[in-house]
Each structure stands twice: as C-alpha cells, then as structure tokens.
CSV table of C-alpha atoms in Angstrom, one decimal:
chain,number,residue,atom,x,y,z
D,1323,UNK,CA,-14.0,52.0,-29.0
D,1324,UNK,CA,-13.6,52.9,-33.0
D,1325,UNK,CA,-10.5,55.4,-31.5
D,1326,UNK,CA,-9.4,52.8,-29.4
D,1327,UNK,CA,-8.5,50.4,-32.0
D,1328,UNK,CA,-7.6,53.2,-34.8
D,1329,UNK,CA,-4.2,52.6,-35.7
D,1330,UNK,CA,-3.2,56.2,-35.8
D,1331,UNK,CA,-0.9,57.5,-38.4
D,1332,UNK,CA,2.4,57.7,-36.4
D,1333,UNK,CA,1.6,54.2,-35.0
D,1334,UNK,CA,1.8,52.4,-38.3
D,1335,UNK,CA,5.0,51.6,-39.2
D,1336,UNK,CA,5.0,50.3,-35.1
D,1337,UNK,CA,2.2,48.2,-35.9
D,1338,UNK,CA,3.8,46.8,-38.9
D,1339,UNK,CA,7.1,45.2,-37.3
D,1340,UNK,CA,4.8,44.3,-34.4
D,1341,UNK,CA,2.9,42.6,-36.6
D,1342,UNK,CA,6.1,41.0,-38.5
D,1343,UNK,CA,7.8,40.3,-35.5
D,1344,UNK,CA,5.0,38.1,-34.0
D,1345,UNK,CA,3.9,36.8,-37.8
D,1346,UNK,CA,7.9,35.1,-37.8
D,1347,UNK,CA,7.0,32.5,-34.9
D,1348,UNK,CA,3.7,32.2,-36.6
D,1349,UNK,CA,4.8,31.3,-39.7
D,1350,UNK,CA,7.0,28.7,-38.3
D,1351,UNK,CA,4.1,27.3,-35.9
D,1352,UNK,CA,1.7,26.9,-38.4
D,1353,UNK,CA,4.6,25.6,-41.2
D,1354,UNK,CA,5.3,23.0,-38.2
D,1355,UNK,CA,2.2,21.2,-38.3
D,1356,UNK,CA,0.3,22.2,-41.6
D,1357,UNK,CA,0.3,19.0,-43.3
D,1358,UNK,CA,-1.2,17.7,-40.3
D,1359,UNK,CA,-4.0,19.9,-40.5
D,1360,UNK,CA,-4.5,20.9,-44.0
D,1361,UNK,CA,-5.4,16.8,-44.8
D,1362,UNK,CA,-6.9,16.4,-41.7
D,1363,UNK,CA,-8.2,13.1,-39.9
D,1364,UNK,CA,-7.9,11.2,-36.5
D,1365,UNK,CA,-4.7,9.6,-37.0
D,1366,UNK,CA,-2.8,13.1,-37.8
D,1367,UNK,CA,-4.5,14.2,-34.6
D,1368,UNK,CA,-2.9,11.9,-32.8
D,1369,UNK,CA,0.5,12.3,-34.4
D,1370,UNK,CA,0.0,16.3,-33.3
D,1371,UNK,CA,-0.8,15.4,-29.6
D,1372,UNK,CA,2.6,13.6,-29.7
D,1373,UNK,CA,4.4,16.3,-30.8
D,1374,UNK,CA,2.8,19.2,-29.7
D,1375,UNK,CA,4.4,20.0,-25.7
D,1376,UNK,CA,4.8,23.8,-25.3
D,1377,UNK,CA,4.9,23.3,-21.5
D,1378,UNK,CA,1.2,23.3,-20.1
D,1379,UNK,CA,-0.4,25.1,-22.9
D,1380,UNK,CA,-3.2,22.9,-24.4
D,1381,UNK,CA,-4.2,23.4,-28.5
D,1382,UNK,CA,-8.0,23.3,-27.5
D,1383,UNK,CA,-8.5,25.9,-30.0
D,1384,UNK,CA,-7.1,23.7,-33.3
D,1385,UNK,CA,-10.0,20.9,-32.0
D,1386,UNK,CA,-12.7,23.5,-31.4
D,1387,UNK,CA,-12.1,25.2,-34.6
D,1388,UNK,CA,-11.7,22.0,-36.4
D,1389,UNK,CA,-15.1,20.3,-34.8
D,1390,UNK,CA,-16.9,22.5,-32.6
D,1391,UNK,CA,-17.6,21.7,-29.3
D,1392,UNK,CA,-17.6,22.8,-25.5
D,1393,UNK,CA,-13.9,21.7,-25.4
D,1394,UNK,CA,-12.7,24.5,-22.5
D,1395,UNK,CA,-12.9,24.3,-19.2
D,1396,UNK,CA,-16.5,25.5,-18.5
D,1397,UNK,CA,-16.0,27.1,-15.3
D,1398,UNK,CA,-13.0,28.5,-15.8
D,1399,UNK,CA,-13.6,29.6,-19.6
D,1400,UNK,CA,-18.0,30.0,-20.0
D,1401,UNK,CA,-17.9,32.0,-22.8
D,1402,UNK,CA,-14.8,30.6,-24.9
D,1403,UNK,CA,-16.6,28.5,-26.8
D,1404,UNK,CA,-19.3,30.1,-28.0
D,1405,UNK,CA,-16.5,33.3,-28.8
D,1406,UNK,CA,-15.3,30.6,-31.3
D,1407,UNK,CA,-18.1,30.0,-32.8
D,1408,UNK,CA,-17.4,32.5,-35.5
D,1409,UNK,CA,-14.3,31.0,-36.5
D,1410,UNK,CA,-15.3,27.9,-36.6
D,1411,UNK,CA,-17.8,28.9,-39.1
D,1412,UNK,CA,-15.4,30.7,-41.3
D,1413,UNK,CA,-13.3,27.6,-41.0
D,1414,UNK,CA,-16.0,25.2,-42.4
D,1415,UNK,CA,-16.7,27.4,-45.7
D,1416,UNK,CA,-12.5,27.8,-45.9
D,1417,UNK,CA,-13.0,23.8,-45.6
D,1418,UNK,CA,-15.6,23.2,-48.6
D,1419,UNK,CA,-14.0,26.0,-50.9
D,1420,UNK,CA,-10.3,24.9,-50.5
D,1421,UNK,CA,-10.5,21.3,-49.0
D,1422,UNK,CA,-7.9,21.8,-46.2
D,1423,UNK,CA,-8.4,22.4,-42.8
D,1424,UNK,CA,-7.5,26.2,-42.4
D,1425,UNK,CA,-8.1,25.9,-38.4
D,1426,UNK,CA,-4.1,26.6,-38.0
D,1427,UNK,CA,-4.2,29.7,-40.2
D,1428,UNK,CA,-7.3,31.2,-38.8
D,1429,UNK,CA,-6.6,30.8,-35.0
D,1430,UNK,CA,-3.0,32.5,-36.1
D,1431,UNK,CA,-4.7,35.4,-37.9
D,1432,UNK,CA,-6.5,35.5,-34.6
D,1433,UNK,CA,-3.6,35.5,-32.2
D,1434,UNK,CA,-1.5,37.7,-34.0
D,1435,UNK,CA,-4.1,40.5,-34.3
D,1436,UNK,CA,-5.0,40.5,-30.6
D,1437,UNK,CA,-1.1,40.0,-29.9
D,1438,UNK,CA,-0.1,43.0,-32.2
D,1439,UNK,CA,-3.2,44.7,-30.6
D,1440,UNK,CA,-1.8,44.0,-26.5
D,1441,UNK,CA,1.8,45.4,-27.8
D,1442,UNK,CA,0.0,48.3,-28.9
D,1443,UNK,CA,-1.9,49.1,-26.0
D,1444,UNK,CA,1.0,48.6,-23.6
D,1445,UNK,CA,3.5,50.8,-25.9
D,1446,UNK,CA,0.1,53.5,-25.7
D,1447,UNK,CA,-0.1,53.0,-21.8
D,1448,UNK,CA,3.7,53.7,-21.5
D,1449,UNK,CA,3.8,56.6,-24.0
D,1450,UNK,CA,0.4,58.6,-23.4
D,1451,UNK,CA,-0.7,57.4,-19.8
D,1452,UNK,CA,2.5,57.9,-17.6
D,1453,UNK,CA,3.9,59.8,-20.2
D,1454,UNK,CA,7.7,58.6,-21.2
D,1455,UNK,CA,9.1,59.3,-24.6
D,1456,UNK,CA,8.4,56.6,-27.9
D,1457,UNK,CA,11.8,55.5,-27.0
D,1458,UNK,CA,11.3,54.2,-23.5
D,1459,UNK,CA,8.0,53.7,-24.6
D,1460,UNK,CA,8.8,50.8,-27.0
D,1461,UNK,CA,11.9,49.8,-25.3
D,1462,UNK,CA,9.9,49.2,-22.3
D,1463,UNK,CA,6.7,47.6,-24.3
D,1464,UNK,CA,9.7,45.5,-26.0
D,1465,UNK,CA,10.7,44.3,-22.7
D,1466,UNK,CA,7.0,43.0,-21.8
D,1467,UNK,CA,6.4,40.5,-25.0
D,1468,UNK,CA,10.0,39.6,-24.3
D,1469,UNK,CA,9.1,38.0,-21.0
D,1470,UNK,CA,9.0,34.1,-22.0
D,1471,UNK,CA,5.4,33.1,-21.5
D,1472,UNK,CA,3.9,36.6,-22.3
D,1473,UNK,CA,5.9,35.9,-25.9
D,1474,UNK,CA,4.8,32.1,-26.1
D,1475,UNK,CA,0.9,32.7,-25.1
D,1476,UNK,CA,1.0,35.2,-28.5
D,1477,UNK,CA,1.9,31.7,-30.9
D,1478,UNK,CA,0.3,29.2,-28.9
D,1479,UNK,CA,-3.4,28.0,-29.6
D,1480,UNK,CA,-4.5,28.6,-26.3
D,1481,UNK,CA,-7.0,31.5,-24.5
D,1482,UNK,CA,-3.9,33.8,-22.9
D,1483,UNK,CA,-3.4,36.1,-25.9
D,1484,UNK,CA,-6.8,36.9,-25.9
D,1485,UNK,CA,-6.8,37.3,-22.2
D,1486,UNK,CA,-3.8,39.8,-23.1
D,1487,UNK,CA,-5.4,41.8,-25.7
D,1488,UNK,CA,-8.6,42.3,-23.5
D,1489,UNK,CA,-6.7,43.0,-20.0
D,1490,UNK,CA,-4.0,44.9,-21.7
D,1491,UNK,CA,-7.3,46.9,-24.0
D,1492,UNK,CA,-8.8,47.5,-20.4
D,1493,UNK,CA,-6.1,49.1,-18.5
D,1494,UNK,CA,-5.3,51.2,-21.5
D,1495,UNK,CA,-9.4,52.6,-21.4
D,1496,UNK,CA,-8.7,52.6,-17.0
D,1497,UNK,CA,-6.1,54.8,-17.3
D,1498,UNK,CA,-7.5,57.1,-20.2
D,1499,UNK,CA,-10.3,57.3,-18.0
D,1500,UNK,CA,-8.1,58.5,-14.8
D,1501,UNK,CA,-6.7,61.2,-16.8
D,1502,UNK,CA,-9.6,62.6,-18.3
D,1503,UNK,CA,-11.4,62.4,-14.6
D,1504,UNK,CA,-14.2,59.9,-16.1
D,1505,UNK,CA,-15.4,56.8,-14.7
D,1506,UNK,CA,-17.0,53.4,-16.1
D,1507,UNK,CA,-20.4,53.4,-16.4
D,1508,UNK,CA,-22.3,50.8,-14.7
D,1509,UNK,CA,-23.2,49.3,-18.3
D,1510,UNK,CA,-19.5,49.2,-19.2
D,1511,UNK,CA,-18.3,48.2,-16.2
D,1512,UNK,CA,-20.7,44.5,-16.5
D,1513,UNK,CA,-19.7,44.3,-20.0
D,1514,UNK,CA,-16.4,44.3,-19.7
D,1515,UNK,CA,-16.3,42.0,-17.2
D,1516,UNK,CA,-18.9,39.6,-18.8
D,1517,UNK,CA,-16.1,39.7,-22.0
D,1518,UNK,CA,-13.2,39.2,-19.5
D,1519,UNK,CA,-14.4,37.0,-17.2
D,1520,UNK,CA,-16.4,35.4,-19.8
D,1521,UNK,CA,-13.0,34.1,-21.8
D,1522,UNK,CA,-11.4,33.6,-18.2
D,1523,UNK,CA,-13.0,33.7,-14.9
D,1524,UNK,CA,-9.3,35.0,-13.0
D,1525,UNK,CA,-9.7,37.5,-15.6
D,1526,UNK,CA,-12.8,39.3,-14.2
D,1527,UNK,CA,-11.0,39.9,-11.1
D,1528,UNK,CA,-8.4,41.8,-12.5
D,1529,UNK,CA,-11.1,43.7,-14.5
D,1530,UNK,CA,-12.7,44.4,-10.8
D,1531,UNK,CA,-9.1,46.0,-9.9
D,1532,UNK,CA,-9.3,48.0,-13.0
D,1533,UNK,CA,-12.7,49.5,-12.2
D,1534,UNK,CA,-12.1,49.8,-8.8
D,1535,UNK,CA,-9.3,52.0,-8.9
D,1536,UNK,CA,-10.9,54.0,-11.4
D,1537,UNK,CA,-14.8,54.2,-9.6
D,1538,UNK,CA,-13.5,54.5,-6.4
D,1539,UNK,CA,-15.9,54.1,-3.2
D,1540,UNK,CA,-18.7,54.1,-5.9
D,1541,UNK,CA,-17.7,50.4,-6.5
D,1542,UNK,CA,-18.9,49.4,-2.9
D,1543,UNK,CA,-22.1,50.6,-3.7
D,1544,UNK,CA,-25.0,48.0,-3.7
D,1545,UNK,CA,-26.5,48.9,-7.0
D,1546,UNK,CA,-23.4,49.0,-9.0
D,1547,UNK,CA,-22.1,46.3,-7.0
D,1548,UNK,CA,-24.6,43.8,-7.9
D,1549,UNK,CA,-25.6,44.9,-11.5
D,1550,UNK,CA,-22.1,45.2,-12.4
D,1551,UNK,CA,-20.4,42.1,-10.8
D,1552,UNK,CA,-22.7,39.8,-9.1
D,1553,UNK,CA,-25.7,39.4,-11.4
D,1554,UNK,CA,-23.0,38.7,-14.6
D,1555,UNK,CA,-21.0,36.6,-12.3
D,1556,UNK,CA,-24.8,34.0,-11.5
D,1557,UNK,CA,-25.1,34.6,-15.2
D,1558,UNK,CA,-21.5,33.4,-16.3
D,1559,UNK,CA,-21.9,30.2,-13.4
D,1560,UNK,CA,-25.8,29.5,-13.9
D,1561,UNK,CA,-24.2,29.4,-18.1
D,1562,UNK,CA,-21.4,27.2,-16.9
D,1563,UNK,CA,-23.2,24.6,-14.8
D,1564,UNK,CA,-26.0,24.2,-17.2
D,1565,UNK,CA,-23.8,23.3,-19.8
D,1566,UNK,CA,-21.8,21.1,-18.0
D,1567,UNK,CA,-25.0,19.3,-17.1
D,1568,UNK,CA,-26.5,19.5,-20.7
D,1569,UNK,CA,-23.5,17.5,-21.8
D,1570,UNK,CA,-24.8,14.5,-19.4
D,1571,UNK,CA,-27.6,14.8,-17.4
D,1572,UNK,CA,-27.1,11.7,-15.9
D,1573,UNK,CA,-23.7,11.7,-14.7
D,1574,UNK,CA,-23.1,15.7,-14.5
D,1575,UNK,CA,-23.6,17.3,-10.9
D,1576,UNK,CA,-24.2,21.4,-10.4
D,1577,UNK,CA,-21.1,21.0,-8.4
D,1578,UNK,CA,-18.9,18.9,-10.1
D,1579,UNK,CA,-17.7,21.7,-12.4
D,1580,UNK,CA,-16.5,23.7,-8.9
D,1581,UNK,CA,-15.2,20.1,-7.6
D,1582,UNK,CA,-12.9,19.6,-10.6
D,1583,UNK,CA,-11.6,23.1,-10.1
D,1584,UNK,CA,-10.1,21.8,-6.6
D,1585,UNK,CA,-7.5,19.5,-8.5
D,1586,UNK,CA,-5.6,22.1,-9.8
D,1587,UNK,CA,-4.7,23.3,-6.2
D,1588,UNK,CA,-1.2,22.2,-4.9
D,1589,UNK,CA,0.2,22.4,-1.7
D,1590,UNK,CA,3.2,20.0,-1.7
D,1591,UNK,CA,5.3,22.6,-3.4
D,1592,UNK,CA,7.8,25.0,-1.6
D,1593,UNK,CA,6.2,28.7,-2.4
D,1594,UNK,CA,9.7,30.0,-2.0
D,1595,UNK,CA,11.2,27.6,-4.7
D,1596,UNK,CA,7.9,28.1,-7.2
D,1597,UNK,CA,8.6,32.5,-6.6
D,1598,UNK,CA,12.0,32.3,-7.7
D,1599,UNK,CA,12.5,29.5,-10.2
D,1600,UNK,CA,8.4,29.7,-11.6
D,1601,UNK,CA,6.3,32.6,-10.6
D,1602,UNK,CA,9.1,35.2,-11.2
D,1603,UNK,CA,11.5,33.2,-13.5
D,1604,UNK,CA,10.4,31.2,-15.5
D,1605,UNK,CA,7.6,33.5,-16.7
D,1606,UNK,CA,10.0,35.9,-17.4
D,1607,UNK,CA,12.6,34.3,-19.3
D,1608,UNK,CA,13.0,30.2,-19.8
D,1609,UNK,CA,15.0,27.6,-18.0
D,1610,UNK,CA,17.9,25.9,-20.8
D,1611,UNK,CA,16.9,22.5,-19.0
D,1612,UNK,CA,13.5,20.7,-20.2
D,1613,UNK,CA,12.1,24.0,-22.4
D,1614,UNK,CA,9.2,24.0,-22.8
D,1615,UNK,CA,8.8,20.9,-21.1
D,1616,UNK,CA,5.0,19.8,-19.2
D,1617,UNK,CA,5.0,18.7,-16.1
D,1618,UNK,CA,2.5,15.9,-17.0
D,1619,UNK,CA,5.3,14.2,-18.7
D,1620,UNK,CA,8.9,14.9,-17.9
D,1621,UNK,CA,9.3,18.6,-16.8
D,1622,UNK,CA,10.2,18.6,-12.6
D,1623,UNK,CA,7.9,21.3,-11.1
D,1624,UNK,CA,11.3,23.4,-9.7
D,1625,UNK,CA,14.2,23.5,-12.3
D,1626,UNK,CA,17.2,25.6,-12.0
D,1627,UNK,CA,18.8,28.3,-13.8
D,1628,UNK,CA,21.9,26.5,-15.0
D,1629,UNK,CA,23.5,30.1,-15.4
D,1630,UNK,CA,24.3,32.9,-12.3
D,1631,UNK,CA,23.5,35.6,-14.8
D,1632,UNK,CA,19.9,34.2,-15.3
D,1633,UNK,CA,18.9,35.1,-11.6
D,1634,UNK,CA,21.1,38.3,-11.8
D,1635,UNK,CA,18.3,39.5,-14.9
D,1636,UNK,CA,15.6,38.2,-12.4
D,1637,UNK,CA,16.9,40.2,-9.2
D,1638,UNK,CA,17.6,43.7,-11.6
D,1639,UNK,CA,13.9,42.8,-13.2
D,1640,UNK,CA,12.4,42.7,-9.4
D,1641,UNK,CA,14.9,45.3,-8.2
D,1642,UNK,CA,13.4,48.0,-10.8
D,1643,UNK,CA,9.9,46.8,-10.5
D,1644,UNK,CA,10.0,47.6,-6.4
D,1645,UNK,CA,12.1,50.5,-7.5
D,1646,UNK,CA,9.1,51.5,-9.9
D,1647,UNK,CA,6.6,50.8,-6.7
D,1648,UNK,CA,7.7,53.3,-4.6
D,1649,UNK,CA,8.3,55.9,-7.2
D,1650,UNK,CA,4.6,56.3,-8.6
D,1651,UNK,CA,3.5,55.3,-5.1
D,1652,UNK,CA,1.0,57.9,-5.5
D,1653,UNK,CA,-0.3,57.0,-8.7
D,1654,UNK,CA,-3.3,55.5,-9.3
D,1655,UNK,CA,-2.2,53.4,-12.4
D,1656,UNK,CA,0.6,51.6,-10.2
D,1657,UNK,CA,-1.6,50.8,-7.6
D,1658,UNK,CA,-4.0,49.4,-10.5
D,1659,UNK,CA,-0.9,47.3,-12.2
D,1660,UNK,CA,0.6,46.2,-8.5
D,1661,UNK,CA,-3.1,45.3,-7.3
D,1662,UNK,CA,-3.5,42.8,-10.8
D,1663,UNK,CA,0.1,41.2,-9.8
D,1664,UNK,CA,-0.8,40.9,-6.0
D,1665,UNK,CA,-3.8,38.8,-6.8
D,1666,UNK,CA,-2.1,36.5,-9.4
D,1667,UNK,CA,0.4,36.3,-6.5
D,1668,UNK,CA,-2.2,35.5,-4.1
D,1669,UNK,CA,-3.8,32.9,-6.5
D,1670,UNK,CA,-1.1,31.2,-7.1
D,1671,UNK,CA,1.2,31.6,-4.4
D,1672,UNK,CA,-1.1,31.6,-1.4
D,1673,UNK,CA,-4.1,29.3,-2.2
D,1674,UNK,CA,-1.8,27.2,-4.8
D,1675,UNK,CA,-4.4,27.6,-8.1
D,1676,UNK,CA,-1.8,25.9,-10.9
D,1677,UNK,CA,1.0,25.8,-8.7
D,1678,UNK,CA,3.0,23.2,-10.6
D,1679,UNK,CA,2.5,25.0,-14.0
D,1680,UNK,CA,2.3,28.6,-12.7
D,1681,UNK,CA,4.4,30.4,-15.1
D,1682,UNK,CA,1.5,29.8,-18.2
D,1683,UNK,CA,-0.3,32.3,-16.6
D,1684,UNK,CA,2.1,34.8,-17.0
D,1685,UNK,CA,0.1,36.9,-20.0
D,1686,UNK,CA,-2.5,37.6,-17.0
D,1687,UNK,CA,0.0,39.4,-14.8
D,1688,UNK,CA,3.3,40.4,-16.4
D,1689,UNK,CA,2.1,43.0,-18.8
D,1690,UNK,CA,2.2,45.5,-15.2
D,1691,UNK,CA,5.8,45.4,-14.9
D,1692,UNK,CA,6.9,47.2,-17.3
D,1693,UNK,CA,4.1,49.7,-16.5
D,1694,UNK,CA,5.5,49.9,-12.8
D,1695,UNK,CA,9.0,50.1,-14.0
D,1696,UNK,CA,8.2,53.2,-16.5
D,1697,UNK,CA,8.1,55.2,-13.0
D,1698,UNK,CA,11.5,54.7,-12.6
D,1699,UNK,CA,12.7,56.0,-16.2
D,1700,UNK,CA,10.5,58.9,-15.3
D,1701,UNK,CA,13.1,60.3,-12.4
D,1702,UNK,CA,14.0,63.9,-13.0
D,1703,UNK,CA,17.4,62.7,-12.4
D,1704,UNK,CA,19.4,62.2,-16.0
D,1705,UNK,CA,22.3,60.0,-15.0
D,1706,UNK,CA,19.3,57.6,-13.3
D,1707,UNK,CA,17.6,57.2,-16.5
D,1708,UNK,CA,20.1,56.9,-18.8
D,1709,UNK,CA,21.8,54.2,-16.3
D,1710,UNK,CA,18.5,52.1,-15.8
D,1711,UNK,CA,17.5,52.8,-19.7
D,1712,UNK,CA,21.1,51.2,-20.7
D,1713,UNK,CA,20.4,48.2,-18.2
D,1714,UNK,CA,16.8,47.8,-20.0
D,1715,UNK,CA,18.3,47.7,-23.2
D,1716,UNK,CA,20.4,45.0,-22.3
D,1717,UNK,CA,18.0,42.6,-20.6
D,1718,UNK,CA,15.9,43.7,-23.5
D,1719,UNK,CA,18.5,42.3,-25.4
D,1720,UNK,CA,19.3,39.2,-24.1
D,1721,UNK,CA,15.2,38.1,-23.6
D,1722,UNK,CA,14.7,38.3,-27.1
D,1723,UNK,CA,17.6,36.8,-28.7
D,1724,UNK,CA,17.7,33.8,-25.9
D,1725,UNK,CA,13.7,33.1,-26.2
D,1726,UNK,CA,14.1,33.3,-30.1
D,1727,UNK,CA,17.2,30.7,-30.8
D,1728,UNK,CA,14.8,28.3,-28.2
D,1729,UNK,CA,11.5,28.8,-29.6
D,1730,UNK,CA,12.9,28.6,-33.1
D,1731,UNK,CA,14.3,25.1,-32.3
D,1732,UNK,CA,12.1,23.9,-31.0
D,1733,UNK,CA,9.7,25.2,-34.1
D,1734,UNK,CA,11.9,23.7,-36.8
D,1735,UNK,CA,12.6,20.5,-34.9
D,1736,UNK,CA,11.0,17.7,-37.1
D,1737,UNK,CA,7.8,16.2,-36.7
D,1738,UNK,CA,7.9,12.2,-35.6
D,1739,UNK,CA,5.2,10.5,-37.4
C-alpha cells in the first residue's frame, strides 16, 4: 500500500497540475461560501441551503463536519459517518484555535487529495497496466475527469470522490495483480469491500467485479465466499439497522431503512430517453439548459442537448468505447471495467435505482471508459491511432473548456442572502 500511494519521482510534476487543476474549482467553491461558514450559525445555514443546487448532490459532509452526526443515508452509506469522524475532530480544535468554522477547507483538502489520488491511479492503469505511452496515458486520464459529473463529484461535498479514489485505487491493485499472476487474499478481499461498500453499498459490488475477475472460480467457493462477502455484508446491515434504530427506538423499524430505499426507484421514465440524454450524456458532458439544476426543484428529469454536436461527442464517445470492447475482448481488465458499467447500467437502467437523477452517479462507473477506450489507441495500425488520438484530443478539448466556463459561473455567481 506504502508503493501504492508513493508519488514516484517521474509522477510529480503530474501530481502537481493535478493537484492545481482540481485546487482552481476548489478555491472558488470554498471562496463562494466561506463567510457562511467561517462565522457560522443557523441562519447562514439556511442562506447556504438556498444557494447551494449542484444538481442532486447534497453538502451532508459541511453539516457532519460542522456538528457530527449520522447525517448519511445509513443503508446506503454504514460507514460514512464514522469515516468522518476524524475530520470532524480536526475541525473542532481548527474551531477553538482560530474561531471559524474550517469544515469547507478541510472536506476540500479531503476531496482534492482523493481526487488528485483517482487521476493518478487512472493515468497509472492506462500507462503501466494496458501499457500506452504517458501521452495517451494522460490524454486519455484527461478525458475521464473531464466527463461532467466525474469532474463535479471531485468539488462537491458529497461521498463520490471518495467512492472514486477507492474504486479507481482498487482496479489499479486488480490489474497489478493480473499481471504479476497474484490474487487477493481472502483478508484483503473482506477489507476492501468493508472500505468500499462501507462508504457506498453499490460500491461493494463493483469491488466483487474487481475480485472476481481477478480470483477467478475461487470466488464461488463457500469459504471465501462467505468470509469475504457475506459475513461483512450482515456486518455492514446488522451496523446500519442498529443505528437506524438507536436514533429512535420507538418509531425506527429493522426494515424501515430497506423500505426508504424503495423511494428512490422510478419507473415512470422512458429508459431510452434517461440512456441518451442522462445515463450516457449528461454524465459525460452537461446540458446548457437548467445546469446544474435538481430535479426536486426545477430541473425536468429528460432535457435536451440544444446543440447537434453535443450528441455527435456522445455517439464518437460510445463509438470508441464499443470500439475499445471488442479490441481487448480478451483481456481481463476490460471485461473487469465493462462488468462495473454493466451493473451501474443494470441498477439504474433496469431496476430504475435514482433514475430521475442518474447522471450523479457517474464517478462510480465512468472512470472504465477511458480504460476500454485505451484498447483502441493500442492498434498496431499507425494511421488508426493517430486518427482516434486527434479525435480524443478534441473532445478532450471541448469537455474541459465547456465544463469550466459553466462551473466557473456558476461558482462566481453571487450569493443571495
């Protein structure tokens, strides 16, 4: 793990515009609502909640961090919480030395280390694992925190960028693991997904995927089935309900938490319409109309692209991740990346989990395209990559400059007290 999250020597001046890159849009986050914070009290809370709509994201963290409590979704989230803890405690000292609220600047610190940390990982996946130069490396890595939501989960204060960092930190130790011939250990394999499934439940099925693919039938096997998956999953649900019910024994079920887990699934939605417009666009790069907008307020569930060229970028973005399929068909590490998009797909898609808001989710799945597209820049054919490395370059392009001028309006836009 120490190696893992070494920056190594020729990585550093990487890390650094990484890490100044995503600092710019938290700088301007944190310089949006600071005098909120740093004075705090209930009636600047308020005037936050008012201003504060970055589509369904929710600033949990900013409350937890501020007052600690079991503010996440228990089920969904069982160890979020007490992961927080830390901070929080760091917070309160920050509090009584300085006198101002520092939740803003610590949960930043915290989201831009595991964001710079994800980037890494996906430029090392790229670079070392299917083995494409630094050039397509970090043009493809650029392309995958260009993707709208994948780029807004790394400012917002919300639990995606540290799904990202510890999905993104997996699959990088997966694929190691393929090349050198290894394979998890059942004690790393129920770690893992206690910390992944412990900050998201979704997450500790994509985990599953990861060891899967890399255990092979040893998976199915009863002994490291249960101990690696089943006992942490009664652990993570026996931890969830009990809170739940400690918060009001009198009015708190053991399955109210799974109830409450029912409203989020929608089936008055046209699949078709949510694939194009949400699931694959909107994750991927914003609409002009209501950005950043919640559906809870004014945001439609289906908006369209207002420009043709929009859903040109989204048909050359599918068109090269299909094209990447069937090239590393025989790899193991696509068949890990298409298995983690195939079960967002059939989360979402299929049994309707989030369906109105399905593009937030986008940090738990759209890390793998670029990993499925490297296959194609790795054809033997010149003229192929140079053409397809050229067409990168220009969605690359056009994703960052078009998700900066919106998120930087919106940032700057002026508080109403």
């Amino acid at each position: 793990m120490k190696k893992i999250f070494t920056i190594r020597k020729e990585e550093r001046w990487l890390m650094l515009a990484i890490v100044l890159v995503l600092g710019v849009f938290q700088v301007l986050i944190i310089s949006k609502f600071f005098t909120l914070f740093a004075d705090y009290s209930e009636q600047h809370w308020d005037v936050f909640m008012r201003n504060f709509h970055m589509s369904g994201f929710d600033p949990i963290s900013y409350a937890v961090l501020t007052d600690w409590h079991q503010g996440y979704d228990i089920l969904r989230h069982p160890l979020l919480a007490l992961l927080m803890y830390p901070p929080y405690l760091l917070n309160q000292a920050l509090w009584a030395l300085t006198g101002c609220n520092c939740c803003q600047i610590i949960m930043g610190a915290l989201l831009l280390a595991a964001g710079s940390y994800a980037w890494l990982m996906l430029f090392r996946i790229i670079h070392e694992l299917v083995g494409l130069s630094r050039a397509y490396a970090l043009l493809l890595s650029a392309l995958g925190f260009g993707f709208a939501y994948v780029l807004i989960s790394t400012i917002v204060p919300d639990h995606f960028c540290l799904s990202l960092a510890l999905l993104l930190t997996l699959f990088y130790i997966a694929g190691d693991k393929l090349q050198r011939g290894e394979r998890f250990t059942l004690r790393a394999a129920a770690l893992w997904f206690l910390l992944t499934a412990g900050v998201t439940l979704s997450n500790g099925v994509a985990a599953v995927i990861m060891v899967a693919v890399v255990n092979g039938r040893e998976v199915v096997r009863w002994k490291f089935l249960v101990l690696s998956f089943v006992v942490p999953s009664a652990l993570l649900l026996g931890l969830a309900v009990g809170i739940s019910r400690a918060g009001d024994m009198s009015q708190v079920s053991v399955a109210e938490p799974i109830e409450q887990q029912m409203a989020w699934v929608r089936n008055n939605v046209s699949r078709a319409d949510v694939a194009m417009e949400n699931f694959f666009g909107e994750s991927l790069q914003l609409h002009r109309q209501h950005v950043l907008g919640d559906v809870l307020t004014k945001r439609p569930v289906i908006v369209r692209y207002s420009c043709t060229g929009q859903y040109v970028v989204e048909g050359l973005l599918m068109g090269l991740l299909l094209l990447g399929f069937w090239m590393g068909r025989r790899e193991r590490l696509v068949w890990m990346a298409m298995g983690i998009v195939a079960f967002n797909m059939g989360l979402h898609l299929v049994l309707g989990f989030a369906l109105d808001e399905v593009y937030i989710m986008a940090a738990h799945w759209a890390f793998c395209l670029p990993i499925v597209m490297a296959y194609v820049l790795r054809s033997r054919r010149r003229p192929v990559r140079l053409s397809v490395a050229l067409i990168l370059l220009g969605i690359v392009g056009y994703l960052w400059s078009y998700h900066s001028v919106l998120l930087y309006r919106y940032l700057t836009w002026p508080v109403k007290m």
